Structure formats: structure tokens, C-alpha cells
Short mmCIF file of N, CA and C in Angstrom, two decimals:
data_model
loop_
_atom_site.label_atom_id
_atom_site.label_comp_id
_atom_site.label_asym_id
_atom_site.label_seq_id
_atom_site.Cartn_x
_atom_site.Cartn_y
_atom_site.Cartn_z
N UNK I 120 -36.28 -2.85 22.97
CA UNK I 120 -35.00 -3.52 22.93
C UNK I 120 -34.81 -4.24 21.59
N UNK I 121 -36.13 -4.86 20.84
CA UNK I 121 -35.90 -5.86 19.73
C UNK I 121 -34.96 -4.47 18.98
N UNK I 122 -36.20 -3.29 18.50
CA UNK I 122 -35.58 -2.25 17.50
C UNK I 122 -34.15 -1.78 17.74
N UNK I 123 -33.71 -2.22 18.47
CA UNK I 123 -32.00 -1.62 18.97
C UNK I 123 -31.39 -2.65 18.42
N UNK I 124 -31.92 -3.64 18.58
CA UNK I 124 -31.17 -4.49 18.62
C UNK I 124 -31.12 -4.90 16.57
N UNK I 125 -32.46 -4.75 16.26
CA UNK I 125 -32.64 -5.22 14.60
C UNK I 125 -31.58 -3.57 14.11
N UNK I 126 -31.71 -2.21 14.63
CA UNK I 126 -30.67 -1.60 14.63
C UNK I 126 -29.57 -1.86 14.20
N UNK I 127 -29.00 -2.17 15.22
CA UNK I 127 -27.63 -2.75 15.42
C UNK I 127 -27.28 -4.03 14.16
N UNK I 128 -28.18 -5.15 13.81
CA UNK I 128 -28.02 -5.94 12.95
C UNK I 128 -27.52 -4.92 11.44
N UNK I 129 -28.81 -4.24 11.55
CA UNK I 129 -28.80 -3.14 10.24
C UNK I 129 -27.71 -2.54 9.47
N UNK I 130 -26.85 -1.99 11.17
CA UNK I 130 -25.58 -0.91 10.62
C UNK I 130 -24.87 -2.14 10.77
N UNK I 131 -24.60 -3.71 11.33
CA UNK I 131 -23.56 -4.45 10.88
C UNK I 131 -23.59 -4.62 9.77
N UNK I 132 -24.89 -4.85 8.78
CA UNK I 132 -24.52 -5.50 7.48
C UNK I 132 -24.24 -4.70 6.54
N UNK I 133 -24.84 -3.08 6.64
CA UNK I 133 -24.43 -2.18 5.87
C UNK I 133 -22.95 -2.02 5.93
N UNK I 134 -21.68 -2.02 7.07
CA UNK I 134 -21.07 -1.78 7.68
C UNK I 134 -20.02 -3.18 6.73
N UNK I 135 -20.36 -3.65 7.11
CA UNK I 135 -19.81 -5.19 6.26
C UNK I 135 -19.94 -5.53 5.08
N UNK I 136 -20.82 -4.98 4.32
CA UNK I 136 -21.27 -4.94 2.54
C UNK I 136 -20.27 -3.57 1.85
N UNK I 137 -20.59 -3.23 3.21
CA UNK I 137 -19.46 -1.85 2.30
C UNK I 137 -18.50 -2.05 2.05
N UNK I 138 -17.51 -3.03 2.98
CA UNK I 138 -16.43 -3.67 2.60
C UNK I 138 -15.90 -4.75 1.69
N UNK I 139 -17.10 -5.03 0.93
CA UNK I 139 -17.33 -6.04 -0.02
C UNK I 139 -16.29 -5.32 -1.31
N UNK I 140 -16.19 -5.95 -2.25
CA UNK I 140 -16.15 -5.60 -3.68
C UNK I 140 -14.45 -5.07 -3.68
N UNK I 141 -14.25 -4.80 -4.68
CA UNK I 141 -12.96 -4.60 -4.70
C UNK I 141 -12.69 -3.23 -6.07
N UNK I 142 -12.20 -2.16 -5.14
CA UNK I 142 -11.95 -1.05 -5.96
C UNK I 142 -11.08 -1.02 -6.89
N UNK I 143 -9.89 -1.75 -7.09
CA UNK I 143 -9.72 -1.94 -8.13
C UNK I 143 -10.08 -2.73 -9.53
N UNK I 144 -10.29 -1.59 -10.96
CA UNK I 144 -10.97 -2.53 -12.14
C UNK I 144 -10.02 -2.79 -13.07
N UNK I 145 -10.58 -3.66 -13.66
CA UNK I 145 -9.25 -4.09 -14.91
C UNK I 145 -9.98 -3.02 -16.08
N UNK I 146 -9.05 -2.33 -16.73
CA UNK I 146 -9.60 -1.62 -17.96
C UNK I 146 -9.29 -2.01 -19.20
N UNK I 147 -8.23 -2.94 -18.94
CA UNK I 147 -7.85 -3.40 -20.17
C UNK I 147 -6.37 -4.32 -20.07
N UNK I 148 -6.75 -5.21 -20.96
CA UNK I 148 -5.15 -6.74 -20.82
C UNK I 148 -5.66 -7.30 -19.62
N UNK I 149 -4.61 -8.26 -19.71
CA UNK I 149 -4.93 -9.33 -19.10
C UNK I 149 -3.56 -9.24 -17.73
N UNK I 150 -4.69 -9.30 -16.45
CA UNK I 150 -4.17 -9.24 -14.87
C UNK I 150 -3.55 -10.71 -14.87
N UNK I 151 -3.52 -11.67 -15.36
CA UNK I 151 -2.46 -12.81 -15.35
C UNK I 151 -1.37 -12.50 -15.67
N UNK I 152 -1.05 -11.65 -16.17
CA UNK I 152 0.33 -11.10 -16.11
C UNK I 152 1.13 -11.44 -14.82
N UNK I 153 0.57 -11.02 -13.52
CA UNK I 153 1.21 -11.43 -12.61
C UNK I 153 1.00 -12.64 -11.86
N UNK I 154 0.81 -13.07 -12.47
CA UNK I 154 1.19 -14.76 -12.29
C UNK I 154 2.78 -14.96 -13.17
N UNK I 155 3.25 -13.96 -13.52
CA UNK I 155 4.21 -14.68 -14.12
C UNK I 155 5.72 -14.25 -13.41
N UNK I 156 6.48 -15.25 -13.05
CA UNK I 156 7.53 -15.44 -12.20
C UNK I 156 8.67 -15.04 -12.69
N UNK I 157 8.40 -13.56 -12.34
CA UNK I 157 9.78 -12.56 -12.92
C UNK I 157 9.64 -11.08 -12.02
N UNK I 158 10.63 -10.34 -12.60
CA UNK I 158 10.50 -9.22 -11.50
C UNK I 158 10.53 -7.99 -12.16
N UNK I 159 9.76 -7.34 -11.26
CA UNK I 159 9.24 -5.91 -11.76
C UNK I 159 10.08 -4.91 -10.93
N UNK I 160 10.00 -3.53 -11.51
CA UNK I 160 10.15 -2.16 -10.86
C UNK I 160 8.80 -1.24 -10.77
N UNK I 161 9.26 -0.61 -9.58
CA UNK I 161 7.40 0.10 -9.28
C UNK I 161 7.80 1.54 -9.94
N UNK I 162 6.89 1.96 -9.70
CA UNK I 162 7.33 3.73 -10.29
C UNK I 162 5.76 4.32 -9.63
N UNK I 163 5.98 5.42 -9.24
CA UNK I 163 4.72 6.38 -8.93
C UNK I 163 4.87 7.81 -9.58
N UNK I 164 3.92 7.64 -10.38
CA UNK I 164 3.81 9.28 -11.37
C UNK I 164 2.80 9.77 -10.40
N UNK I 165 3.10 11.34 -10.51
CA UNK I 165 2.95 12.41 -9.50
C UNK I 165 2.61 13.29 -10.39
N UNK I 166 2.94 13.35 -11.83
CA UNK I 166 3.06 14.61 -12.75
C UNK I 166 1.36 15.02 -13.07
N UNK I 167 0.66 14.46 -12.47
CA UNK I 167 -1.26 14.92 -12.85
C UNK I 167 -1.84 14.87 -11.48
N UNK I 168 -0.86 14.85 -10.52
CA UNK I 168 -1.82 14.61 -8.77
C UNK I 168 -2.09 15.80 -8.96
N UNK I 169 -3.67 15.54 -8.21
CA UNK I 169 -4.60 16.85 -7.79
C UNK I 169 -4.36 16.25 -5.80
N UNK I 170 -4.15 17.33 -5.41
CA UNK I 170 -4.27 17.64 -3.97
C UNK I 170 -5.14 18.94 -3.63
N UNK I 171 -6.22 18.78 -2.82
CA UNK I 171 -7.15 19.62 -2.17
C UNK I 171 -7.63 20.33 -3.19
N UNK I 172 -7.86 20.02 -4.74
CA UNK I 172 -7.97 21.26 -5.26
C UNK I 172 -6.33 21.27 -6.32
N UNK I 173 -5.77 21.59 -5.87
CA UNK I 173 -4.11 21.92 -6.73
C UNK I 173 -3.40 20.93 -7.12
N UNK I 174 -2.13 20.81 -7.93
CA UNK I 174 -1.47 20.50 -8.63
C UNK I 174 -0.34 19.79 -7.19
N UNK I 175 -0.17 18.91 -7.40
CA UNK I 175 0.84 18.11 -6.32
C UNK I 175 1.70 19.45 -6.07
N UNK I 176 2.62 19.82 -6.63
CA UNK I 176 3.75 20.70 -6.55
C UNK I 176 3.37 21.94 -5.89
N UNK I 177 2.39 22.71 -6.11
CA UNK I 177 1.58 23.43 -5.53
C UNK I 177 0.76 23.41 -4.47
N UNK I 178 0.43 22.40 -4.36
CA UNK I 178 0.21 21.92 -2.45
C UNK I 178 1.14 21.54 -1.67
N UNK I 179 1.84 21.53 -2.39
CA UNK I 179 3.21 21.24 -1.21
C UNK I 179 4.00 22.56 -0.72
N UNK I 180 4.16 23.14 -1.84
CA UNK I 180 4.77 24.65 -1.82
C UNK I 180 3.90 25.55 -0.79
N UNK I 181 2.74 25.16 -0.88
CA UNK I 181 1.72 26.09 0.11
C UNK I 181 2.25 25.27 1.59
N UNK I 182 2.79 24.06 1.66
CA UNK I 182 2.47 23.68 3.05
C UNK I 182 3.79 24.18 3.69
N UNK I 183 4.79 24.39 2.74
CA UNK I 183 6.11 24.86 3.24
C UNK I 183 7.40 23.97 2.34
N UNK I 184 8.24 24.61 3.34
CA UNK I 184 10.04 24.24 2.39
C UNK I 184 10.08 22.82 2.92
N UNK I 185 9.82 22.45 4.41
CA UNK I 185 10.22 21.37 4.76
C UNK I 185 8.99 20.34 4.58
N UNK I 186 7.82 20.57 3.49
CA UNK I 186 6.88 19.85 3.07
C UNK I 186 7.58 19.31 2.02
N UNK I 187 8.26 20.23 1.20
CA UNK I 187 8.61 20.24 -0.24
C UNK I 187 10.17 19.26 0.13
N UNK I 188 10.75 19.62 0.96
CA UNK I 188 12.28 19.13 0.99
C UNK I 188 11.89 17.68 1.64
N UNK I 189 10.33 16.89 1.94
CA UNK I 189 10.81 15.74 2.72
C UNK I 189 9.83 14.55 1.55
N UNK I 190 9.24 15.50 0.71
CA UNK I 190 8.49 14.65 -0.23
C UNK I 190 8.85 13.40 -0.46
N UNK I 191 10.30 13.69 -1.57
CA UNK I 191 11.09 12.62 -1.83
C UNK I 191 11.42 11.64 -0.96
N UNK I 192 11.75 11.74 0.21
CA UNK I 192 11.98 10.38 1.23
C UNK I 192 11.00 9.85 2.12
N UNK I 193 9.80 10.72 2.15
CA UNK I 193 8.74 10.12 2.44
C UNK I 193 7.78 9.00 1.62
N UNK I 194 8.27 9.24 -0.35
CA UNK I 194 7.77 8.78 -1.02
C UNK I 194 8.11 7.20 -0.79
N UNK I 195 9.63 7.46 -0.66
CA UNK I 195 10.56 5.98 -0.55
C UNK I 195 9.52 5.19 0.58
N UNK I 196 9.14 5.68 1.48
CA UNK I 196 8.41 5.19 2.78
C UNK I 196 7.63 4.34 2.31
N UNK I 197 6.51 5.25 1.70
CA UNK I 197 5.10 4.96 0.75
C UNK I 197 5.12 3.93 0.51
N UNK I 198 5.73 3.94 -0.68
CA UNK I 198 5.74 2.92 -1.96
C UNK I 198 6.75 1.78 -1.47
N UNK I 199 7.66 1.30 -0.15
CA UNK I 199 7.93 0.49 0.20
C UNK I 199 7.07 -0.35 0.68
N UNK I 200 6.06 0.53 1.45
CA UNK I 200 4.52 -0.33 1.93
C UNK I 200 3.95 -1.18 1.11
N UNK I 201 3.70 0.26 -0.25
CA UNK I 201 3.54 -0.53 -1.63
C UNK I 201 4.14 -2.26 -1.84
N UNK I 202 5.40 -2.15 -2.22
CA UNK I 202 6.56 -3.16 -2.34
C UNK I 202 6.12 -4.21 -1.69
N UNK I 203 6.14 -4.32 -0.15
CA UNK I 203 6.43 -5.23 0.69
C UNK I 203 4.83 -5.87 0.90
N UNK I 204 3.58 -4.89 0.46
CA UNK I 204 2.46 -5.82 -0.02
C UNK I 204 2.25 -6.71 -0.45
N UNK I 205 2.76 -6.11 -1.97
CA UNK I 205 2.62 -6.54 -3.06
C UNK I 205 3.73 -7.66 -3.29
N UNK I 206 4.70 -7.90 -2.74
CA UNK I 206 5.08 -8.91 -2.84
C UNK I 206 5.07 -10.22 -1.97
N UNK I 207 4.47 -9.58 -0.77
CA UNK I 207 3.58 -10.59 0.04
C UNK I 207 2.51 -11.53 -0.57
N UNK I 208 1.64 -10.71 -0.81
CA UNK I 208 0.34 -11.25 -1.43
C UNK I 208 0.02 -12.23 -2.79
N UNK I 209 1.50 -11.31 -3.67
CA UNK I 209 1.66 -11.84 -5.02
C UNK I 209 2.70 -12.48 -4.50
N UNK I 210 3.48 -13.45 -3.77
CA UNK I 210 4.74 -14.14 -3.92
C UNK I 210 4.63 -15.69 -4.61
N UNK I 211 3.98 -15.94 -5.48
CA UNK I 211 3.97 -17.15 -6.42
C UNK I 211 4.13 -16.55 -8.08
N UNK I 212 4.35 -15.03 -8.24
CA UNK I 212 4.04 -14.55 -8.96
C UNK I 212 5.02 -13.56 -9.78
N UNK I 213 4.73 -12.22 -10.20
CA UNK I 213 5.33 -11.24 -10.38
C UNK I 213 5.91 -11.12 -9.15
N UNK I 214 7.48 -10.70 -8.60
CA UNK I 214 7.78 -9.65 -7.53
C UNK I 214 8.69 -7.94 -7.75
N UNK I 215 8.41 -7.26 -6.98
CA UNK I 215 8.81 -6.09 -7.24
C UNK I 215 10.23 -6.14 -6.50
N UNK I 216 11.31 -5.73 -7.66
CA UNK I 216 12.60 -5.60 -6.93
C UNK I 216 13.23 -4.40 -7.21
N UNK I 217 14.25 -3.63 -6.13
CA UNK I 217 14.51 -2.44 -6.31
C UNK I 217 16.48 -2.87 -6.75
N UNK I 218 16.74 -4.26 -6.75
CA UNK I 218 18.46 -4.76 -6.93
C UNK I 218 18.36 -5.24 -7.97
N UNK I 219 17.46 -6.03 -8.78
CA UNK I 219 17.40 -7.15 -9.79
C UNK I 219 16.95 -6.21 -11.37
N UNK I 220 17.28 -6.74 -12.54
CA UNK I 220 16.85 -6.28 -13.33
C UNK I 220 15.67 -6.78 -13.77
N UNK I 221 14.64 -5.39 -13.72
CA UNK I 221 13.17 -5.93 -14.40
C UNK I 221 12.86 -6.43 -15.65
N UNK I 222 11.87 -6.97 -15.35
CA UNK I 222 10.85 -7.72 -16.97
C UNK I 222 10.19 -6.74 -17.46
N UNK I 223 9.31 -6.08 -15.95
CA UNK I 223 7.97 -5.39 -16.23
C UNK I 223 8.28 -4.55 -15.36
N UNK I 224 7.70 -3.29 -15.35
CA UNK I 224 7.45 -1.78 -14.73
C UNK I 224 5.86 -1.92 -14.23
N UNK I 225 5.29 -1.43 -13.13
CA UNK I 225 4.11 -1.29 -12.59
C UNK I 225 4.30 0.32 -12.31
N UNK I 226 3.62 0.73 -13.15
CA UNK I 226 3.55 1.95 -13.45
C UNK I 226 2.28 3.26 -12.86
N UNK I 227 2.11 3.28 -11.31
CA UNK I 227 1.00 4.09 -10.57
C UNK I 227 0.82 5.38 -11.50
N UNK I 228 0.09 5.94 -11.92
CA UNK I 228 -0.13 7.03 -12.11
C UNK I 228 -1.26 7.88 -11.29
N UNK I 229 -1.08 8.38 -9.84
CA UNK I 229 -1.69 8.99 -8.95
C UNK I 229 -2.28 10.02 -9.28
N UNK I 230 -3.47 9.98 -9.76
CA UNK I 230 -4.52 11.65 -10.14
C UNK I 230 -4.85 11.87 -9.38
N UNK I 231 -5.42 11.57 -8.14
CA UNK I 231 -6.03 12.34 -7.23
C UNK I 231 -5.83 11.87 -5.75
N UNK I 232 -5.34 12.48 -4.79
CA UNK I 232 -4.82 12.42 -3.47
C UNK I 232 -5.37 13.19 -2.19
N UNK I 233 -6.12 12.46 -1.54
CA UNK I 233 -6.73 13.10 -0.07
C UNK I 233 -5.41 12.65 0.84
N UNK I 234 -4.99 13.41 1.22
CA UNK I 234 -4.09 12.69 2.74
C UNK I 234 -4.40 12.28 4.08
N UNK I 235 -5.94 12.13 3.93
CA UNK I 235 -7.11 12.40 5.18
C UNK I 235 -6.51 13.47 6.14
N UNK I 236 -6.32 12.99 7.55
CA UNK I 236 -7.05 13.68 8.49
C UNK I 236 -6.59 13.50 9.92
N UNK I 237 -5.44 13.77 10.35
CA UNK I 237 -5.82 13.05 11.82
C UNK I 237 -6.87 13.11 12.97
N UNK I 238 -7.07 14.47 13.00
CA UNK I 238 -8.19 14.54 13.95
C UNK I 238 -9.61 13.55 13.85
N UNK I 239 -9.91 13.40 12.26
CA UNK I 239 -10.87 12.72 12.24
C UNK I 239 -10.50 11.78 12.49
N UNK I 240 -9.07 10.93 12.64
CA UNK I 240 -8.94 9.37 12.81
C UNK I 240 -9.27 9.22 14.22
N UNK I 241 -8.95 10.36 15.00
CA UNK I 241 -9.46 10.43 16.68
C UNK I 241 -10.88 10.30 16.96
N UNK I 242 -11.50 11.00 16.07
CA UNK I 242 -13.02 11.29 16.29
C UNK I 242 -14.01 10.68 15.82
N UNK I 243 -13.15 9.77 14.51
CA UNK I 243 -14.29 8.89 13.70
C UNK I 243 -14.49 7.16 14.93
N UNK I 244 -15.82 6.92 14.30
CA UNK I 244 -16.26 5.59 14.71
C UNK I 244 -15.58 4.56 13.76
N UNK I 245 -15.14 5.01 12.57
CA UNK I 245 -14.98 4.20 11.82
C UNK I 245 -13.26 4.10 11.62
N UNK I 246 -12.80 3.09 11.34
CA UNK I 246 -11.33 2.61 11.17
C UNK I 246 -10.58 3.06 10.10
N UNK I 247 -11.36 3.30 8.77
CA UNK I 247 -11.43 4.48 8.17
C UNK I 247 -11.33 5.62 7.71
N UNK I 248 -12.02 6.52 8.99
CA UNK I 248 -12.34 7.87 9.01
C UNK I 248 -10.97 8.61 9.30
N UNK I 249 -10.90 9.20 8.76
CA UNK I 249 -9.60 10.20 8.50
C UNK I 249 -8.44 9.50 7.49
N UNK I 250 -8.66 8.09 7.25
CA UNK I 250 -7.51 7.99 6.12
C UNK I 250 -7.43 8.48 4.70
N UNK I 251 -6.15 7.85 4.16
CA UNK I 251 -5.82 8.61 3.23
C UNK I 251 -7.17 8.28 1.90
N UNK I 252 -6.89 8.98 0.65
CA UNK I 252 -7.80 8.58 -0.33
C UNK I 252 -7.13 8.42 -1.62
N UNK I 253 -7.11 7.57 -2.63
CA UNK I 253 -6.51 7.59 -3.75
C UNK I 253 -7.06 7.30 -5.04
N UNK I 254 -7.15 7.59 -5.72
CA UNK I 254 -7.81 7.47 -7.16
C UNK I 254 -6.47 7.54 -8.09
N UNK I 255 -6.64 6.46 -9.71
CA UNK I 255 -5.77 6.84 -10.52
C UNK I 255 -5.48 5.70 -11.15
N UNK I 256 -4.66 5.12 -11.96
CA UNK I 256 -4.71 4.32 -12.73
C UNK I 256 -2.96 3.63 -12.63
N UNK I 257 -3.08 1.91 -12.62
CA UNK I 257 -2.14 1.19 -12.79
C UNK I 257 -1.81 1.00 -14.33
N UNK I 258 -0.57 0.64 -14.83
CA UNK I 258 -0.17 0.22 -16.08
C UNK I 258 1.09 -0.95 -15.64
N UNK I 259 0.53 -2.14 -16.21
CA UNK I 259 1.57 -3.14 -16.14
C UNK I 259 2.45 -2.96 -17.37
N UNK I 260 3.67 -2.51 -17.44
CA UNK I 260 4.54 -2.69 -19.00
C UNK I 260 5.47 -3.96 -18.98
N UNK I 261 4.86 -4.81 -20.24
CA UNK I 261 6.38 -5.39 -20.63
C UNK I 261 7.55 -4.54 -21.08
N UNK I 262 8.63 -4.54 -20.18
CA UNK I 262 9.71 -3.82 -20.64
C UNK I 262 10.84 -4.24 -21.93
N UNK I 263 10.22 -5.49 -22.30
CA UNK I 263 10.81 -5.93 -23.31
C UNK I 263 10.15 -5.34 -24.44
N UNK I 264 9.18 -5.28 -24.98
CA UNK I 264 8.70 -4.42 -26.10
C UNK I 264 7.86 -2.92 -25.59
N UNK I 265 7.68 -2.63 -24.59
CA UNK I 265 6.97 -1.28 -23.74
C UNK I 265 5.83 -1.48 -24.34
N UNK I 266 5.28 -2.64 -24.21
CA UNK I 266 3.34 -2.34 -24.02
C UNK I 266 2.73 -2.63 -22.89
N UNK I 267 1.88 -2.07 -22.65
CA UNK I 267 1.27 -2.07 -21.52
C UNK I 267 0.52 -3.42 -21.51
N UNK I 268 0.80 -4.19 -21.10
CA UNK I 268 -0.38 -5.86 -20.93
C UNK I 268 -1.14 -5.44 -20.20
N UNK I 269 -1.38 -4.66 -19.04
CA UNK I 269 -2.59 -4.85 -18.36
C UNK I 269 -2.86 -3.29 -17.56
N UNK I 270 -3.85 -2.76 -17.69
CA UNK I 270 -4.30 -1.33 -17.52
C UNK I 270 -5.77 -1.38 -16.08
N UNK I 271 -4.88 -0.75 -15.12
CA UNK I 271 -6.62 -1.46 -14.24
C UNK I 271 -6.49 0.33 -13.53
N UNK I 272 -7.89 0.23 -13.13
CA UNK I 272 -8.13 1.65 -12.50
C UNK I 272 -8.63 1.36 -11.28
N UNK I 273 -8.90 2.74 -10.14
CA UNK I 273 -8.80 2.42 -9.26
C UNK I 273 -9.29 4.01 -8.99
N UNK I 274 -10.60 3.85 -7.69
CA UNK I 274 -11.28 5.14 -7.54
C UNK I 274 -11.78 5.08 -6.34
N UNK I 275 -10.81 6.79 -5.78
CA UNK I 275 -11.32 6.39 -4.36
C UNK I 275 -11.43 5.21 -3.25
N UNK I 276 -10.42 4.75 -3.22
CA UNK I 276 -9.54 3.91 -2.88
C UNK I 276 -9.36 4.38 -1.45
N UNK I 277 -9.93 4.10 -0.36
CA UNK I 277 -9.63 4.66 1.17
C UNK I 277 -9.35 3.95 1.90
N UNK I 278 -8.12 4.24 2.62
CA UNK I 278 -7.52 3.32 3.51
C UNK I 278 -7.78 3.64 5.35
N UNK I 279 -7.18 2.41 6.27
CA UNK I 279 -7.42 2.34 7.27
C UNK I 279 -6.71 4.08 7.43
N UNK I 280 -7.05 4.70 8.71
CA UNK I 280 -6.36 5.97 9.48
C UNK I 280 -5.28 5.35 10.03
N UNK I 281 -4.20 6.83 10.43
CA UNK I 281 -2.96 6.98 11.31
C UNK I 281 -2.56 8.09 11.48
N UNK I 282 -2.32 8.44 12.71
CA UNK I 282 -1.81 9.85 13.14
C UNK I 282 -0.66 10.45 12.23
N UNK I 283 0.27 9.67 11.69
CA UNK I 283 0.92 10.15 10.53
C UNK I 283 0.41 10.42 9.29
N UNK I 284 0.43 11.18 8.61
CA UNK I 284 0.32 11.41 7.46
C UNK I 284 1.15 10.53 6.28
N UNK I 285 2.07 10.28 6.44
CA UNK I 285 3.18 9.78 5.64
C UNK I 285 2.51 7.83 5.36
N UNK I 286 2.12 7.91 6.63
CA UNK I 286 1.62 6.34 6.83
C UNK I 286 0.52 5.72 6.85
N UNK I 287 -0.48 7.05 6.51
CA UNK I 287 -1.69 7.01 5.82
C UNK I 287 -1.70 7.15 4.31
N UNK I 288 -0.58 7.46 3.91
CA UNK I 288 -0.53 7.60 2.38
C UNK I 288 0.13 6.28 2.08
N UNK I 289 0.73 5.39 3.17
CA UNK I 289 1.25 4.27 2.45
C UNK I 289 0.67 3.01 2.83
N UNK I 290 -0.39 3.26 3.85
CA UNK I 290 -1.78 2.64 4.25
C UNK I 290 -2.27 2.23 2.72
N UNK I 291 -2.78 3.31 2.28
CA UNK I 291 -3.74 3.70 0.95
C UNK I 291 -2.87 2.55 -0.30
N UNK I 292 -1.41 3.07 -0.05
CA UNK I 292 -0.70 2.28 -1.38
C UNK I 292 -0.47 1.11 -1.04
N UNK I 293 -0.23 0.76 0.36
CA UNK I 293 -0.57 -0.75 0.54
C UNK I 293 -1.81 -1.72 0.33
N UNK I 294 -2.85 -0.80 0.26
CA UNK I 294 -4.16 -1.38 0.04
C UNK I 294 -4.22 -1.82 -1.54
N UNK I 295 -4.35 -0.74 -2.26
CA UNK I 295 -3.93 -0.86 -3.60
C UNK I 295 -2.93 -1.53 -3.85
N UNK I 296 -1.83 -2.32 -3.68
CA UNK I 296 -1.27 -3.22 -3.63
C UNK I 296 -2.38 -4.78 -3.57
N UNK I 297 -2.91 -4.91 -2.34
CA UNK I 297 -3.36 -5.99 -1.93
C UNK I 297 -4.56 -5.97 -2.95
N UNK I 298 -5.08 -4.98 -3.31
CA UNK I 298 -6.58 -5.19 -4.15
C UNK I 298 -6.24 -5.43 -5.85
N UNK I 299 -4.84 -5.20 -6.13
CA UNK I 299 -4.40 -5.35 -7.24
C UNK I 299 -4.45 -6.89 -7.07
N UNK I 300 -3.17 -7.08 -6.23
CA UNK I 300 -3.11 -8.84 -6.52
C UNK I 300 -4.22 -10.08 -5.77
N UNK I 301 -5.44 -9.13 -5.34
CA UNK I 301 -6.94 -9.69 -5.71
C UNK I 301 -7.55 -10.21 -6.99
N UNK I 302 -7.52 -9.49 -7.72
CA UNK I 302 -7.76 -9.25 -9.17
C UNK I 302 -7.02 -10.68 -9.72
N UNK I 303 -5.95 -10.98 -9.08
CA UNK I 303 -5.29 -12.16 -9.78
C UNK I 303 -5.38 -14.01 -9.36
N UNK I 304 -6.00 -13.93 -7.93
CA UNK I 304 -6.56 -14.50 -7.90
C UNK I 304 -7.53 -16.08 -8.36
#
């Protein structure tokens, strides 16, 4: 019974350390940027996503017309998750507005995209298992002179599961949201 039990201690702390640390890194400038009380526009570049292997545009085309025809308003979905994070978390700070004119652009550039899995979200033990995956790199721009102040990366980035697909991908961008305005802290 002890060994089940020192077991069980084992996979909690592994289980709990794993959740430590924070996947997003700063690569360069300074993440105080958003500390500063003005408003941004988001943007998500798509033009270098790798999916399964292929080229965003090309995994979609394989999945069908009504993969390809719902992209666009599923994106809006996404990256609202995004939005409504990120301006949760950061609200003393930068906020992202889609009415107001911006300062700064937060600029996703998405290289690499798992959409997980539903079945595995059924089958996994873990909360985890089957969500989405994201890798790729943030760029904060001042839009007043277009330099980038602050450059952070971000790898393999896995979010909680959901039987949707659409809401596992905005799982993922909500996370990345919240681990960004960690960093600021």
C-alpha cells in the first residue's frame, strides 16, 4: 500500500512540475511595453502555418470546400478568445481593440499548428490530451514608427481539450494570451 501510495505522490509532482514554467520567451525588447495604457490591434499571420505536415492552405483544401469556406469566421472565433484573455489579464495595461484606433499591433505569426484530437480528449487521463498545439512567434509593433519593441516566442504551446475543434484552437490562443501577459508581470 505505502508503494501505491509513494506512486501516486510521484505522478502528482511530476504531473504538477510539468505545469510549472511558462512557454512563452522573450527574444528580444522589452515586455513592459504592455504595461502601457493604450490600445492595440491583434493580427494572426497564417502565411508560414505548417499543418500535419502541409502548408495551412493545403490542409484545408484536403479537408474540403466547407473547411476552406468556414476558416475565415472561425478565425474571428479564435482570436476573440485571444482578445477577451488578453484583455482580462492585461487590463491595467495595453488593451486590444477591434473600434478604437491603435498605438501598437500584436502581431501572431503561427508556424506550426496541431488541432489535436477529439477522440483523444475522450480517452486521455489528462485535461490536455487531445488539445490543440501551437508554436510561433509574437511581435509587439509600435505603430507609430513600425518597430517591433518586443519579440517573444513560443513552442509547443498545448492547450486544455474540447470536442470542437474551432475551440481547441482558441483554447491554445487563449492560453498564449494569458502566458504572454505573465511575462509582464
Amino acid at each position: 500500500m505505502r508503494k501505491y501510495y509513494f506512486s501516486l505522490i510521484a505522478c502528482l509532482f511530476i504531473a504538477i512540475s510539468s505545469f510549472a514554467g511558462n512557454p512563452v520567451k522573450i527574444k528580444s525588447g522589452d515586455i513592459s511595453v504592455l504595461k502601457n495604457k493604450a490600445i492595440a490591434c491583434v493580427e494572426f499571420d497564417y502565411s508560414t502555418t505548417i499543418v500535419e505536415g502541409k502548408n495551412l492552405d493545403e490542409y484545408l483544401k484536403g479537408r474540403g470546400e466547407d473547411v476552406v469556406k468556414d476558416w475565415p469566421s472561425d478565425n474571428v472565433k479564435t482570436e476573440m478568445m485571444f482578445i477577451a484573455k488578453f484583455n482580462s489579464k492585461n487590463d491595467d495595461g495595453l488593451q486590444i481593440s477591434k473600434d478604437k484606433t491603435p498605438s501598437y499591433k500584436i502581431l501572431v505569426h503561427l508556424t506550426k499548428l496541431d488541432l489535436g484530437n477529439t477522440a483523444a480528449a475522450f480517452l486521455s487521463m489528462s485535461a490536455k490530451g487531445g488539445g490543440a498545439i501551437i508554436s510561433g512567434v509574437v511581435d509587439i509593433i509600435n505603430l507609430q514608427n513600425n518597430k517591433v519593441e518586443c519579440s517573444l516566442s513560443f513552442d509547443e504551446l498545448k492547450a486544455i481539450s474540447n470536442p470542437s475543434e474551432v475551440i481547441r484552437r482558441g483554447l491554445a490562443y487563449s492560453d498564449l494570451a494569458k502566458y504572454i501577459c505573465k511575462l509582464n508581470k
